[in-house]
Each structure stands twice: as structure tokens, then as C-alpha cells.
Amino acid sequence: MHSGFRAFPAWRAILRTAALAPLVAAGLSAAPFPSAAQVDDRAMVEADRRPGEWMGYGRTYDEQRFSPLDQINAGNVSALGLAWYADLGSTRGLEATPLMVDGVVYTIQPWNITTAFDARTGRKLWQYDPKVPERFGRLACCDIVTRGLAAWKGKIYLATLDGRLIALDAKTGAPVWSTEVFDDGQPFAQVITGAPRVFDGKVLIGNSGAEAAARGYATAYDAETGRKLWRFYLVPGDPAKRGAEPANQAAADAISAPTWRGKWWELGGGGTPWDSIVYDPKLRLVYIGGGNGGPRVWSYRSPGGGDNLFLASIVAVNVDTGAYVWHYQQNPGEEWDYTATQPMILADLKIGGRLRHTLIQAPKNGFFYVLDRATGKLISAKPYAPVNWASGIDMKTGRPIMNPAARYGEKPFLLTPNAAHNWYPMAFSPKTGLAYFPVTENYRILAVDPAFRLEPGEMSQIGTSLGGPANAELARQLEQTGRANVKSYLLAWDPVRQREAWRVPMRGASNGGTLATAGNLVFEGTSSATFAAFDARSGARLWEMPVQQIPIAAPITYAIDGVQYVAINAGYGGGVAHDNLSGPSVRIGDYGRLLVFKLGGTAKLPPLVDVPTTLSPPPDMAYTMGDVKAGEALFAQNCAVCHGDNARGGIKDLRKMSPQTHAEFLDIVLGGKRAKNGMAPFTDKLTPAQAQLVHKYLVARAREDWAEIKREPAP
């Protein structure tokens, strides 16, 4: 038996005797699994007494994504096999972390379709479809994704792309209540992609949409009734209306408003808290991660400068009132699409000879931050990936030491990182003291678009470009440099010493979220379309299985009837698939799945369906350079947010269109022929003549890159 800390000190004996309940770590007596009706504050605070459950997004309130289960461990993980799988029927990105409560696995997929499965067998128990209108597919910046669910006192909570928060009966899937989140009347397009969090009887959710210049906020609702309790805006509102705002917002705006210039409230501002929200029950603080600016260009959004609080900031608020307590801003005057929305973890670390109660985060900007979670004071910050926008963090002020060139103008600037670590869940093991997360050394070309005009209600309200015709050759050179230097790896990081412990190089830029266990294991899906387990101490790859998809979501582990399982949603998509520097580099299946593994599992996936291995060249089409330039401008305004700058998106890479897609182009773009797949029609934005110009631009791009394209996998 593998040595070390044991959550299940007699697992093999359990299997021999077919015990029905798992044992509990550290000498605690066995505890029965809670029913969904028993998921509450006490159950979450005492989650380690029920280690076989996964009751919240990050398992526990601290969201460490560490499980004390160790039946599957470094000594036997090579025997891991597929126990069961479920076809989810989705062709889009599966980002959701499942839950497992009382023998039921709950998961959610694009369009917010929510399904319950028997955790032992995979039998479908119920499914709920909230019928999200197809038009919202074009308002989501980074695929029609959702990151998860929440459970509380017999209910399962989901937040829909179109802005509804819904409570379902955990046993039947029937709606209990539903409330509208988008009730503030702002004219900017909003969606929701994050997972709700529930604590202290409150359901919290943040909005998404900074790319559309939406004003960001997190809202708390009564978990039993759906009644709104409080809302916290990450961007201040119209100063003339401050007296009409709730007291918690007026106090926050008094801090944030002086850091803005111009009439920012007419421009939205951004700051959407689209992912991480964490809770400390002892301090009774909620930590909210603020998003990027909208419009992106600092001078457009806040002419005259200013730090623009609370963009790219971690903000602590009181759980009862939503009142501001403290903040830490990572990127003052944010204009690089940097955010503090990436996964936050609460960890108690021994630093400088004393125990510190910390909040740790590895956001997009490439620095690993350690904060005192009671005060927001910066304890340390070091780069975990190459960074060119700053040379370091000033520990006296907590502010970055900026590279002046990073304040780009109309001349393109090659930024790194673009997003060294994004939403992909990070795990922390108290056994090893290490944080585990996927890293990509990537790049983005940024330049001010002098022709930008704000259009409320539409996407791509960003204000940047690739540099325009005058800088086309420079942009091309920068893009080649960026593409040639992309690296990706699984990183183990020591947050106390602020240094790398180990790394495992990966093939592509879409490696998934992580899970750490007491079995000295780290699990992760890889861009090679595999699911893998690594030694948490050394990074040695101990097990790997092809799974026919790129699992970008984070795994969970649970135990039932004396058997430990590992589960993960596998489906390629999300923001990385839209990135102009990435795309699937291996053959994958058409549809996503929920995959569940156990020791000795013998289930098999069906073989991949044969698909064409060669691409058809672009069709003959007459066009002028004027047509191409006009089509490029229309593409940038309407299409690039999903299909990538310079038409290099992974969902779908439109340079690789099939002859059928070319033939149906106008029916798809204007007629809604593929609306069910997320391609909503653009009849309100494009005339037939304009849509044809976009088509000509895409044909021109395909011809331009054909030598490169024909070496890549077919979509």
C-alpha cells in the first residue's frame, strides 16, 4: 500500500469486505453520504468528513480542488480504466466541473442543458433544458460555455447564458424558481458563463460581457426563494445617480469613481466577474474576481487615464450586505484583456516562520499572487511565465513596474503573455504545498483601432486591431514570432517560495483544469486528446488514456460503495479555440462526453467515425483587394470574437470551410441554418452584399495560408 496520509486507511480491506461506506481521514468515524437536502454551510465546512462527495464547484469553500481520497494512488493508478461514459451530444466546449451528491453526478453543458446520472452506472436520471434563445450564441465572447452548477438543500442551481438563475429539484430536475439576473437595464450585451456559488444561504453569480463593454457585477440571491439580496458593481455608475444606489454600492463607488475619467458610465466599463467567486466562512468575506476593461483601450474607456477600479482586481465584500471591505488591483489602467477572474484558492501557508491565511491566484498576466485574505495586503508576487508588459511588482506599492511600450498605440505591440493561465481550474495540495495549473506561453498583437465606434448591444466593443493596413507587414512578422514561440505545460508552483517545483511540457495550448488527491496524484486533460495522471511530487507521468476529445474542464473524484471514481467532461472549445494562435492539433470526435474512471474499469469508447483527412482547397471566387479589405473590416466587427483575429479561430477555423459550407455560406450567416450549433443569424447586422464580402475575405485568407492549412488536421 502506498505510504503517506490516508483518507481511506483500509481501502483494500474495504474492497475485500465490500463495505458500503468509505472511511474518513485522520481517525474520524465513517459518516453517511449527505443527501442533496443536507448540502448546507455545515456540510461544506466539514466536507472532509464526507470525502466521497463533491458538493461544490471546487469541492470545498476554499476551492483547493484537493480530495483526501487515496484508493487511487501513485502506486496503482496504472490500473485505472473507464468505468462508464455518457454521450452529451454537444459539439461545443465542455468547461463544467460536475458535482456528485448522494450517489448522483450532476453536470451541465452548452446551452445550459443540465443532466443527472447515477454515479455508479451512468444511467440518466433526468435532464433539464432551459431553452436558451439561439441569438445569445453570438453574444458570448468565448463559446456558448458554462463552468458548472451549485447544490444546496435539495436544489441544484444553474445560471443560463441569457441571464437567468434557476433552482431545480435535485431529485427530479423540475424547476423550483427562476429569476432574471439582467435586470439593471444597461444597454450593453451580457451573458453568463460562470458557475453559481452557494454559501450562507445565498446564491452568487457574476455576469460576463466586458468584450461588449458591459458593466460588471456580482449578485447574491436567497437560495430558497430567488429573492435578490444585494449586488456589487465592479465599475462605478453615473455620479448623478449615486444617491439612488444601495448603501453598499455608494460606499464602493466613493473609492472607485475617482480612478475614472470622462463619461465612463456611458461606455459600460467592463470588469465583469465571469468566473471565480470564493468564500471564507470564518471571515465572512466573499472574494470577487474583477474582469477586463470594456472598451479594452484605456484612452477610449477613460480618457485622461486613472487606475479604473475595480478592473482586474480582487475585491472582498461582506457576505451579509455586499459592502466593500478591501481590494487589490493587479493591472491598473487595464488594457490587455487581463483579469482577476481566474481561479482563486484559499490556503493557509507558513511564510516567514508564521502561518498566513492567504488567497492565491495565477491570473492571465503571468504573475502568481499571494495575498493576506483578511486585509488584501500583498505578501508576494512573482512571474510564473515569461512576461514583457512589466519587469516585476513593486512590493511597497503593490503596483506593477510597467514596460512603457506595453501602453500600445496604433503601432502593433506583441504582448506576452496573452493569457498564461485562464479559467482552467487550479488545484492546491496541502500534502505537497504546491499549486498545479496549466500554463501557456502565448502572445497577442495589440494596436489601437482609430476607427473604433462604440455600438451598445453588440460584441467586439474592444477598440483594438492588428494595426491596420499601414502596419500589416509588422503585424504579420509579430504573428509569426508569436506562433513560433508558443509553449504549454502543466506547472507545479510553490506559493511560499514563489518558484517552480516542476513542469511537464504539453503538445498544444488547450490543456485542462487540474485535480490533486491524497494519493499523490494530479489529474489533467491534455491537448493530445488524452486524460492523464501525474505524480504530485515529481511530475512523472504515471498513466494516460486516449479519450477522443480534448478535456479542457477540471476532473473531480468521488467514492461510493467503497470504490473511488474520477470523472471529467471532455469536449474541445472555449476561448482557446477562438485564439488566433491555436487550434486542435490532433484528431478528435464530434461530440463531447462525460467520462468516469475507476481502478480495473473495462468500458470502451466506440471507435472514431472516419472523417476526411484532407482539406478541400478554397473555391474559385472573383474579388478585388477592395472587396477583401471591406470584408476584413466586417469580419473584425462581427465575426472575429468567435472565429479569431485574422480568421484563425478554432471554432470554427473558417479558412478550412468545406465545399458544402462555402455553398451554404449565406444560408448560414443570414438564414440561421446552423443556429442550433451556436451560429445565430446576422440578418440584423449584415446585408447579403456585406455577407458576401466577408465570404470573399475568408476565401482570400484561405488562399493566403493554403500551404500551411493543408498540413493541418481537417476540422
XYZ file of C-alpha atoms in Angstrom:
715
model
C 0.000 0.000 0.000
C 1.307 3.427 -0.916
C 2.646 5.238 2.140
C 1.607 8.682 3.358
C -1.561 10.413 4.533
C -4.622 8.188 4.171
C -8.190 9.304 3.685
C -9.202 5.642 3.426
C -6.651 3.789 5.590
C -8.024 0.364 4.690
C -9.174 0.715 1.111
C -8.113 -2.753 0.050
C -9.835 -4.203 3.082
C -12.903 -2.180 2.159
C -12.894 -3.742 -1.277
C -12.366 -7.258 0.102
C -15.246 -6.925 2.548
C -17.493 -4.898 0.201
C -18.085 -2.258 2.827
C -20.827 0.135 1.831
C -19.434 3.400 3.191
C -15.943 4.867 2.816
C -13.858 5.577 5.837
C -12.758 9.067 6.763
C -9.303 10.511 7.188
C -7.403 11.203 10.369
C -9.199 8.671 12.557
C -12.685 10.135 12.132
C -15.548 7.673 12.146
C -17.383 6.872 8.959
C -20.093 9.366 8.052
C -23.053 8.665 5.804
C -23.232 10.450 2.485
C -25.372 13.581 2.755
C -28.434 13.734 0.604
C -28.812 16.739 -1.639
C -31.107 18.124 1.047
C -28.200 18.094 3.511
C -25.810 20.250 1.485
C -25.508 23.392 3.568
C -22.871 25.500 5.310
C -22.072 22.810 7.849
C -21.709 20.120 5.196
C -19.379 22.331 3.164
C -17.267 23.433 6.139
C -16.982 19.796 7.249
C -16.575 18.428 3.717
C -13.559 16.327 4.709
C -15.847 14.283 6.974
C -17.586 13.181 3.762
C -14.628 12.863 1.393
C -16.550 10.743 -1.085
C -18.735 13.688 -2.124
C -18.012 16.608 -4.443
C -20.655 19.077 -3.258
C -19.311 22.379 -4.621
C -17.508 23.780 -7.637
C -14.055 23.431 -6.032
C -15.232 20.678 -3.608
C -14.810 22.895 -0.523
C -15.311 26.584 0.213
C -11.561 27.164 -0.158
C -11.770 25.717 -3.709
C -8.454 23.884 -3.391
C -9.720 21.040 -5.615
C -7.871 18.643 -3.354
C -9.510 15.366 -2.407
C -8.498 13.286 0.626
C -9.422 10.125 -1.296
C -6.468 7.854 -1.996
C -7.725 4.446 -3.096
C -6.403 5.519 -6.488
C -2.797 6.484 -5.830
C 0.629 6.826 -7.379
C 1.281 3.137 -6.798
C -1.746 1.766 -8.642
C -3.059 4.451 -10.979
C -1.660 2.489 -13.923
C -4.643 0.150 -13.438
C -7.156 2.959 -13.996
C -9.743 2.241 -16.657
C -13.015 3.592 -17.964
C -15.968 2.698 -15.714
C -18.710 4.358 -17.775
C -19.323 7.275 -20.090
C -22.247 9.373 -21.250
C -22.600 10.961 -24.679
C -23.655 14.576 -24.159
C -24.441 15.391 -27.786
C -22.572 18.704 -27.687
C -20.136 19.905 -30.327
C -19.000 22.909 -28.268
C -16.659 23.410 -25.351
C -17.353 21.457 -22.160
C -15.903 23.550 -19.331
C -18.099 22.425 -16.455
C -16.941 20.779 -13.253
C -19.509 18.108 -12.314
C -20.928 17.661 -8.825
C -21.507 14.342 -7.025
C -24.008 14.325 -4.179
C -25.751 11.298 -2.665
C -24.832 8.920 -5.464
C -25.831 11.289 -8.263
C -23.488 13.061 -10.693
C -24.832 16.398 -11.930
C -23.335 18.119 -14.943
C -24.126 20.984 -17.306
C -23.187 21.563 -20.935
C -23.505 24.282 -23.616
C -26.931 25.900 -23.810
C -27.091 25.148 -20.057
C -28.614 21.710 -20.511
C -28.343 20.051 -17.094
C -28.294 16.279 -16.560
C -28.266 13.945 -13.558
C -26.655 10.491 -13.766
C -26.423 7.534 -11.420
C -22.850 7.864 -10.134
C -22.329 4.080 -10.131
C -23.637 3.160 -13.560
C -24.070 6.311 -15.639
C -27.811 5.760 -16.037
C -29.503 9.049 -16.909
C -31.912 10.085 -14.163
C -33.238 13.348 -15.586
C -32.364 16.212 -17.913
C -33.428 19.850 -17.924
C -33.183 22.172 -20.944
C -33.778 25.872 -20.156
C -34.265 26.629 -23.874
C -31.748 29.452 -24.176
C -32.562 31.604 -27.239
C -30.131 30.934 -30.071
C -29.347 34.626 -30.554
C -27.285 34.573 -27.356
C -24.815 32.300 -29.122
C -23.321 35.299 -30.880
C -23.073 37.405 -27.697
C -20.756 35.030 -25.827
C -17.160 36.031 -26.434
C -15.669 32.608 -25.918
C -18.145 29.898 -26.911
C -21.571 29.043 -25.501
C -19.975 27.513 -22.436
C -20.849 27.136 -18.784
C -18.494 26.181 -15.965
C -20.701 24.388 -13.529
C -23.510 24.047 -11.037
C -24.151 24.524 -7.335
C -26.028 22.379 -4.796
C -27.867 23.449 -1.635
C -30.617 21.893 0.496
C -32.206 19.703 -2.135
C -31.719 22.053 -5.053
C -29.323 22.290 -7.998
C -28.597 25.790 -9.309
C -27.640 26.843 -12.813
C -27.077 30.220 -14.444
C -28.035 30.463 -18.101
C -26.306 32.195 -20.980
C -29.308 34.512 -21.372
C -29.198 35.702 -17.761
C -31.494 33.500 -15.700
C -30.627 31.961 -12.340
C -32.641 28.761 -11.916
C -33.119 26.388 -8.988
C -34.037 22.780 -9.819
C -35.313 19.994 -7.602
C -32.260 17.756 -7.205
C -34.353 14.566 -7.339
C -36.499 15.344 -10.369
C -34.903 18.215 -12.277
C -38.138 20.187 -12.076
C -37.738 23.985 -11.756
C -38.321 25.341 -8.249
C -37.768 29.018 -9.029
C -36.203 31.235 -11.674
C -35.094 34.857 -11.560
C -33.736 37.331 -14.103
C -30.167 38.446 -13.405
C -30.005 41.030 -16.221
C -32.441 43.445 -14.603
C -30.392 46.648 -14.437
C -31.383 47.996 -17.846
C -27.859 48.576 -19.154
C -27.709 48.697 -22.968
C -24.608 46.535 -23.281
C -24.745 42.866 -24.252
C -24.388 40.465 -21.336
C -24.229 36.705 -20.883
C -23.383 34.356 -18.020
C -20.779 31.605 -18.347
C -19.707 31.127 -14.724
C -20.794 28.558 -12.163
C -23.023 29.792 -9.340
C -21.670 29.543 -5.795
C -23.858 28.943 -2.746
C -22.914 29.777 0.825
C -24.621 31.166 3.899
C -27.987 30.595 2.251
C -27.101 32.831 -0.691
C -26.543 32.037 -4.365
C -23.932 34.255 -6.018
C -23.368 34.745 -9.729
C -21.430 37.237 -11.852
C -22.122 38.472 -15.364
C -19.942 38.242 -18.474
C -19.610 40.612 -21.404
C -16.722 43.054 -20.990
C -15.922 42.448 -24.674
C -19.300 44.096 -25.282
C -18.419 46.825 -22.732
C -20.927 45.514 -20.164
C -20.712 46.921 -16.631
C -19.682 44.063 -14.358
C -21.454 42.968 -11.201
C -21.936 40.041 -8.820
C -25.352 39.454 -7.267
C -26.492 37.498 -4.205
C -29.912 35.814 -4.117
C -31.802 33.967 -1.409
C -31.159 30.273 -2.076
C -34.688 29.271 -1.049
C -36.724 31.890 -2.893
C -34.525 33.559 -5.525
C -35.093 36.996 -3.990
C -32.283 39.455 -4.726
C -30.345 40.318 -1.552
C -27.538 42.559 -2.780
C -25.466 43.455 -5.819
C -21.889 44.688 -6.091
C -20.764 46.535 -9.229
C -17.096 46.318 -10.155
C -17.300 49.611 -12.079
C -18.818 52.825 -10.652
C -22.049 54.172 -12.049
C -23.262 57.599 -13.149
C -22.199 60.066 -10.410
C -25.502 61.903 -10.815
C -27.380 58.788 -9.688
C -25.170 57.836 -6.769
C -27.698 58.879 -4.155
C -30.194 56.373 -5.537
C -27.839 53.402 -5.227
C -27.849 50.969 -2.297
C -25.539 51.917 0.552
C -23.021 49.184 -0.221
C -22.590 50.453 -3.794
C -22.394 54.121 -2.867
C -19.517 53.380 -0.489
C -17.681 51.336 -3.126
C -18.214 53.986 -5.805
C -16.708 56.603 -3.499
C -13.480 54.589 -3.719
C -13.607 53.603 -7.386
C -15.112 56.652 -9.145
C -12.099 58.965 -8.572
C -9.979 56.475 -10.548
C -12.011 57.006 -13.743
C -12.077 59.889 -16.234
C -14.580 61.182 -18.751
C -18.119 59.816 -19.028
C -17.151 56.205 -18.379
C -20.687 55.287 -17.272
C -21.895 55.841 -20.834
C -19.309 53.352 -22.088
C -20.112 50.426 -19.772
C -16.629 49.943 -18.378
C -16.329 46.163 -18.178
C -14.954 44.477 -15.072
C -17.361 41.555 -15.393
C -16.741 38.892 -12.692
C -17.294 35.998 -15.060
C -15.626 33.206 -13.120
C -14.068 32.942 -9.662
C -16.066 33.809 -6.528
C -14.788 32.318 -3.245
C -15.948 32.462 0.380
C -14.204 32.395 3.773
C -16.825 31.369 6.378
C -14.669 32.465 9.327
C -14.056 35.968 8.000
C -17.489 36.026 6.344
C -15.899 37.552 3.280
C -16.764 36.915 -0.347
C -13.883 37.342 -2.802
C -14.894 38.505 -6.283
C -12.531 38.500 -9.254
C -12.967 41.555 -11.490
C -12.614 41.280 -15.252
C -11.058 43.256 -18.091
C -11.928 46.738 -19.251
C -14.567 47.489 -21.827
C -13.831 49.017 -24.240
C -10.386 47.500 -23.964
C -8.382 50.582 -24.967
C -7.681 52.625 -21.828
C -7.858 56.018 -23.548
C -11.230 55.215 -25.133
C -12.734 53.944 -21.891
C -11.264 56.529 -19.524
C -9.787 59.477 -21.437
C -7.191 61.060 -19.211
C -6.090 57.846 -17.508
C -6.794 56.617 -13.997
C -6.450 53.175 -12.426
C -10.060 52.268 -13.277
C -11.059 50.363 -10.155
C -12.139 47.602 -9.823
C -10.965 46.267 -13.187
C -8.531 43.342 -12.908
C -8.984 43.457 -9.135
C -9.770 41.038 -6.346
C -12.454 42.632 -4.175
C -13.546 41.377 -0.750
C -17.106 42.158 0.333
C -19.218 41.293 3.359
C -21.365 38.217 2.753
C -24.402 39.698 4.518
C -24.533 43.108 2.854
C -22.182 43.106 -0.128
C -20.323 46.009 1.498
C -16.786 46.698 0.269
C -14.004 45.556 2.651
C -10.774 45.645 0.618
C -9.373 45.316 -2.883
C -6.127 44.530 -4.652
C -5.707 45.622 -8.274
C -3.319 43.610 -10.429
C -3.380 45.781 -13.553
C -4.101 49.493 -13.022
C -5.444 51.074 -16.212
C -6.069 47.606 -17.660
C -5.981 47.415 -21.482
C -4.541 43.964 -22.259
C -7.597 41.768 -21.611
C -6.092 40.917 -18.224
C -8.427 39.833 -15.464
C -8.517 38.755 -11.831
C -11.324 36.317 -12.625
C -9.056 33.277 -12.761
C -9.421 30.608 -10.039
C -8.764 31.863 -6.517
C -7.770 29.427 -3.786
C -7.771 29.981 -0.031
C -4.763 28.329 1.604
C -3.068 28.532 4.995
C 0.664 28.794 4.334
C 3.660 29.026 6.636
C 5.527 32.088 5.378
C 8.393 33.762 7.205
C 8.001 31.472 10.187
C 4.296 32.117 10.798
C 1.018 30.792 9.494
C -0.605 33.133 6.994
C -4.223 32.876 5.882
C -3.808 33.572 2.192
C -5.596 33.887 -1.097
C -3.528 32.664 -4.050
C -4.114 33.227 -7.756
C -2.299 32.736 -11.064
C -4.154 35.106 -13.429
C -3.684 35.731 -17.140
C -0.983 38.378 -16.691
C 1.732 35.852 -15.793
C 2.306 36.703 -12.108
C 1.484 34.408 -9.185
C -0.050 36.442 -6.348
C -0.201 35.620 -2.641
C -2.458 37.939 -0.603
C -3.465 38.132 3.036
C -7.131 37.261 2.673
C -8.199 39.229 5.759
C -6.649 42.529 4.665
C -5.836 42.239 0.953
C -2.190 43.065 1.657
C 0.176 41.718 -0.977
C 2.530 39.137 0.531
C 4.393 38.206 -2.654
C 4.120 38.196 -6.449
C 6.463 36.563 -8.944
C 6.164 35.696 -12.643
C 5.327 32.054 -13.332
C 5.710 32.548 -17.107
C 7.631 34.941 -19.385
C 6.224 38.482 -19.113
C 7.030 41.556 -21.238
C 4.417 44.069 -20.055
C 6.119 44.571 -16.667
C 9.505 43.858 -15.112
C 8.090 42.965 -11.709
C 5.798 44.065 -8.881
C 6.796 46.879 -6.517
C 6.303 45.348 -3.070
C 5.981 48.751 -1.413
C 3.036 49.855 -3.519
C 1.790 46.520 -4.863
C 1.777 48.016 -8.359
C 3.421 46.536 -11.449
C 6.659 48.056 -12.728
C 5.403 48.793 -16.226
C 7.141 48.445 -19.570
C 6.246 51.770 -21.272
C 5.959 50.007 -24.642
C 3.049 47.970 -23.295
C 0.925 51.139 -23.474
C 0.375 50.486 -27.175
C -0.821 52.942 -29.807
C -1.653 52.436 -33.468
C 1.654 50.624 -33.943
C 1.243 46.939 -33.002
C 2.718 45.623 -29.753
C 3.362 41.896 -29.289
C 2.151 41.209 -25.756
C 3.198 38.221 -23.705
C 1.518 36.541 -22.097
C -1.809 36.755 -23.833
C -3.262 34.558 -21.095
C -0.656 32.437 -19.350
C -3.359 30.812 -17.218
C -7.016 31.424 -17.859
C -10.202 29.955 -16.353
C -8.852 26.394 -16.218
C -9.252 25.347 -12.566
C -6.112 25.263 -10.432
C -5.589 22.724 -7.648
C -3.594 23.040 -4.426
C -2.359 20.095 -2.380
C -1.805 20.689 1.353
C 0.274 17.494 1.284
C 2.884 18.844 -1.125
C 2.271 22.564 -0.594
C 2.146 23.023 -4.378
C -0.370 24.594 -6.746
C -0.992 22.836 -10.064
C -2.289 24.566 -13.181
C -1.890 24.612 -16.981
C 0.329 27.345 -18.413
C 0.638 28.594 -21.972
C 3.400 30.948 -23.072
C 1.373 32.788 -25.674
C 1.176 36.105 -27.464
C -1.293 38.723 -28.664
C -0.921 41.587 -31.119
C -2.457 44.794 -29.780
C -2.907 48.137 -31.506
C -5.388 50.969 -31.147
C -8.111 50.969 -33.795
C -8.519 54.668 -34.718
C -11.837 53.944 -36.457
C -13.472 52.381 -33.380
C -17.026 53.476 -32.599
C -18.988 52.111 -29.661
C -22.127 50.158 -30.598
C -24.023 49.221 -27.411
C -25.665 45.818 -27.524
C -23.100 44.236 -29.828
C -19.946 42.207 -29.311
C -16.418 43.292 -30.245
C -16.696 46.625 -28.401
C -12.963 46.439 -27.827
C -11.196 49.218 -29.724
C -8.113 47.235 -30.722
C -6.923 45.922 -34.050
C -3.927 44.181 -35.583
C -2.529 47.545 -36.620
C -4.386 48.309 -39.832
C -3.078 48.384 -43.420
C -0.155 50.683 -42.585
C 1.228 48.099 -40.172
C 0.195 44.925 -41.993
C 3.726 43.648 -42.585
C 4.799 44.348 -38.996
C 1.697 42.573 -37.702
C 2.467 39.581 -39.901
C 6.028 39.399 -38.576
C 4.830 39.691 -34.988
C 2.257 36.963 -35.541
C 4.919 34.638 -36.925
C 7.122 35.368 -33.919
C 4.273 34.655 -31.550
C 3.238 31.417 -33.222
C 6.824 30.167 -33.283
C 7.273 30.639 -29.543
C 4.087 29.200 -28.065
C 4.729 26.662 -25.299
C 2.374 24.851 -22.979
C 2.932 22.826 -19.836
C 1.479 21.590 -16.586
C 3.162 23.620 -13.848
C 3.648 22.795 -10.179
C 4.290 26.033 -8.282
C 5.483 26.596 -4.722
C 3.495 29.623 -3.450
C 5.646 30.025 -0.332
C 8.996 30.170 -2.129
C 7.393 31.613 -5.272
C 9.222 29.277 -7.591
C 8.610 26.402 -9.954
C 8.739 22.905 -8.479
C 8.377 21.032 -11.760
C 6.743 21.199 -15.168
C 5.520 18.735 -17.761
C 5.668 20.010 -21.368
C 2.469 19.574 -23.354
C 1.748 19.446 -27.058
C -0.761 22.249 -27.523
C -2.337 25.243 -25.837
C -5.601 23.756 -24.590
C -4.673 21.625 -21.599
C -7.348 21.355 -18.956
C -8.017 22.106 -15.328
C -6.487 20.055 -12.544
C -7.375 17.841 -9.582
C -4.993 16.925 -6.745
C -5.555 13.967 -4.419
C -4.131 12.450 -1.254
C -2.952 9.593 -3.441
C -0.111 11.920 -4.503
C -1.710 12.395 -7.891
C -2.553 15.281 -10.178
C -5.095 14.636 -12.936
C -5.412 16.726 -16.095
C -6.884 16.504 -19.573
C -4.385 17.234 -22.342
C -4.369 18.820 -25.777
C -3.272 15.445 -27.159
C -6.853 14.241 -26.566
C -5.872 12.218 -23.520
C -6.626 12.141 -19.808
C -3.533 11.744 -17.640
C -2.318 11.321 -14.064
C 0.976 12.696 -12.757
C 2.977 12.183 -9.584
C 2.172 15.248 -7.466
C 5.711 15.311 -6.052
C 7.783 14.903 -9.207
C 5.527 15.401 -12.220
C 6.228 11.916 -13.525
C 3.508 10.825 -15.937
C 2.058 7.695 -14.343
C -0.993 6.974 -16.501
C -2.565 8.267 -19.698
C -5.533 7.213 -21.801
C -6.712 8.452 -25.214
C -10.262 9.798 -24.842
C -11.115 11.016 -28.375
C -11.628 14.577 -27.151
C -9.593 17.378 -25.567
C -10.781 17.604 -21.950
C -10.470 21.274 -21.022
C -12.624 21.030 -17.885
C -11.345 20.018 -14.452
C -11.839 16.489 -13.105
C -13.494 15.545 -9.847
C -13.185 12.418 -7.742
C -15.788 10.721 -5.604
C -16.321 7.435 -3.782
C -19.376 5.250 -3.451
C -19.832 1.673 -2.219
C -16.139 1.514 -1.354
C -14.968 2.422 -4.859
C -13.208 5.649 -5.855
C -14.034 7.197 -9.228
C -12.558 10.063 -11.251
C -14.886 11.972 -13.582
C -14.310 14.627 -16.234
C -16.238 16.362 -19.002
C -14.376 16.075 -22.309
C -15.216 18.443 -25.166
C -12.961 20.865 -27.043
C -13.925 24.517 -27.350
C -13.996 27.657 -25.251
C -11.762 30.675 -25.524
C -8.596 28.861 -26.547
C -10.379 27.506 -29.610
C -11.064 31.092 -30.697
C -7.456 32.147 -30.174
C -5.655 33.116 -33.357
C -2.588 31.190 -32.197
C -4.197 27.843 -31.509
C -6.483 25.102 -32.728
C -6.852 21.345 -32.305
C -3.630 19.633 -33.320
C -4.973 16.070 -33.108
C -7.987 14.273 -34.473
C -10.951 14.397 -32.088
C -14.535 13.198 -32.128
C -17.524 15.327 -32.999
C -19.301 15.177 -29.643
C -18.375 15.688 -26.023
C -18.757 13.135 -23.252
C -18.772 12.736 -19.506
C -16.066 10.163 -18.723
C -15.841 8.265 -15.421
C -12.891 6.067 -14.408
C -12.085 3.541 -11.678
C -9.376 1.005 -10.933
C -9.913 -2.009 -13.161
C -12.518 -0.264 -15.321
C -13.106 -2.132 -18.581
C -15.574 0.026 -20.515
C -14.542 1.030 -24.044
C -15.280 4.089 -26.135
C -16.678 3.390 -29.599
C -14.189 3.905 -32.421
C -13.960 7.334 -34.001
C -16.050 7.747 -37.125
C -13.934 8.070 -40.251
C -13.653 11.660 -41.423
C -11.864 13.222 -44.388
C -8.166 13.540 -43.676
C -7.569 16.117 -46.365
C -8.955 19.589 -46.802
C -10.594 20.907 -49.933
C -8.874 23.955 -51.414
C -10.791 27.229 -51.345
C -13.243 27.706 -54.219
C -12.698 29.880 -57.241
C -14.130 33.280 -56.435
C -13.515 36.627 -58.072
C -12.723 39.546 -55.788
C -10.709 42.726 -55.640
C -8.391 43.886 -52.883
C -11.042 46.436 -52.041
C -13.519 43.589 -51.507
C -11.049 41.825 -49.218
C -10.367 44.940 -47.145
C -14.068 45.647 -46.761
C -14.726 42.032 -45.821
C -11.880 42.102 -43.313
C -13.413 45.103 -41.543
C -16.836 43.449 -41.410
C -15.293 40.201 -40.156
C -13.386 42.017 -37.406
C -16.549 43.744 -36.176
C -18.940 40.805 -36.379
C -17.069 37.502 -36.551
C -13.596 37.688 -35.008
C -14.855 37.377 -31.439
C -15.723 33.728 -32.177
C -13.684 32.888 -35.249
C -10.425 34.568 -34.267
C -8.382 37.582 -35.247
C -7.150 37.205 -38.809
C -9.653 34.325 -39.249
C -7.569 31.827 -37.303
C -10.251 30.640 -34.891
C -10.620 27.026 -33.841
C -14.451 27.037 -33.631
C -14.617 27.088 -36.491
C -11.478 27.934 -38.444
C -13.231 29.463 -41.431
C -10.166 29.166 -43.631
C -10.933 25.426 -43.630
C -14.548 25.553 -44.763
C -15.815 22.551 -46.697
C -17.293 22.901 -50.196
C -20.753 22.432 -48.629
C -20.169 25.257 -46.142
C -18.972 27.552 -48.918
C -22.095 26.710 -50.933
C -24.366 27.387 -47.941
C -22.478 30.417 -46.638
C -25.287 32.955 -46.998
C -27.880 30.500 -45.664
C -25.731 30.002 -42.570
C -24.771 33.632 -41.950
C -28.125 35.194 -42.804
C -30.608 32.327 -42.765
C -29.683 30.711 -39.448
C -29.133 27.272 -40.953
C -26.726 26.334 -38.144
C -28.274 28.335 -35.321
C -28.669 25.188 -33.208
C -24.887 24.862 -33.223
C -24.488 28.398 -31.887
C -24.164 30.208 -35.224
C -27.019 32.682 -34.826
C -28.071 34.591 -37.984
C -26.716 38.082 -38.657
C -29.607 39.431 -40.702
C -29.817 42.451 -38.402
C -26.143 43.292 -38.902
C -25.192 42.277 -42.437
C -26.817 42.719 -45.817
C -26.405 39.943 -48.401
C -23.775 42.075 -50.143
C -21.855 42.559 -46.894
C -22.044 38.860 -46.041
C -20.621 38.104 -49.469
C -17.721 40.487 -48.774
C -16.982 38.526 -45.595
C -17.042 35.337 -47.666
C -14.576 36.812 -50.155
C -12.264 37.826 -47.316
C -12.317 34.288 -45.917
C -11.560 32.787 -49.319
C -8.666 35.218 -49.673
C -7.349 34.248 -46.221
C -7.607 30.559 -47.088
C -5.640 31.076 -50.301
C -3.063 33.160 -48.470
C -2.451 30.440 -45.877
C -3.154 27.374 -48.021
C 0.373 25.972 -47.852
C 0.100 25.999 -44.059
C -3.558 24.954 -43.829
C -3.306 21.791 -45.899
C -0.772 20.365 -43.425
C -3.222 20.740 -40.513
C -5.991 18.333 -39.427
C -9.398 18.681 -41.033
C -11.968 20.326 -38.743
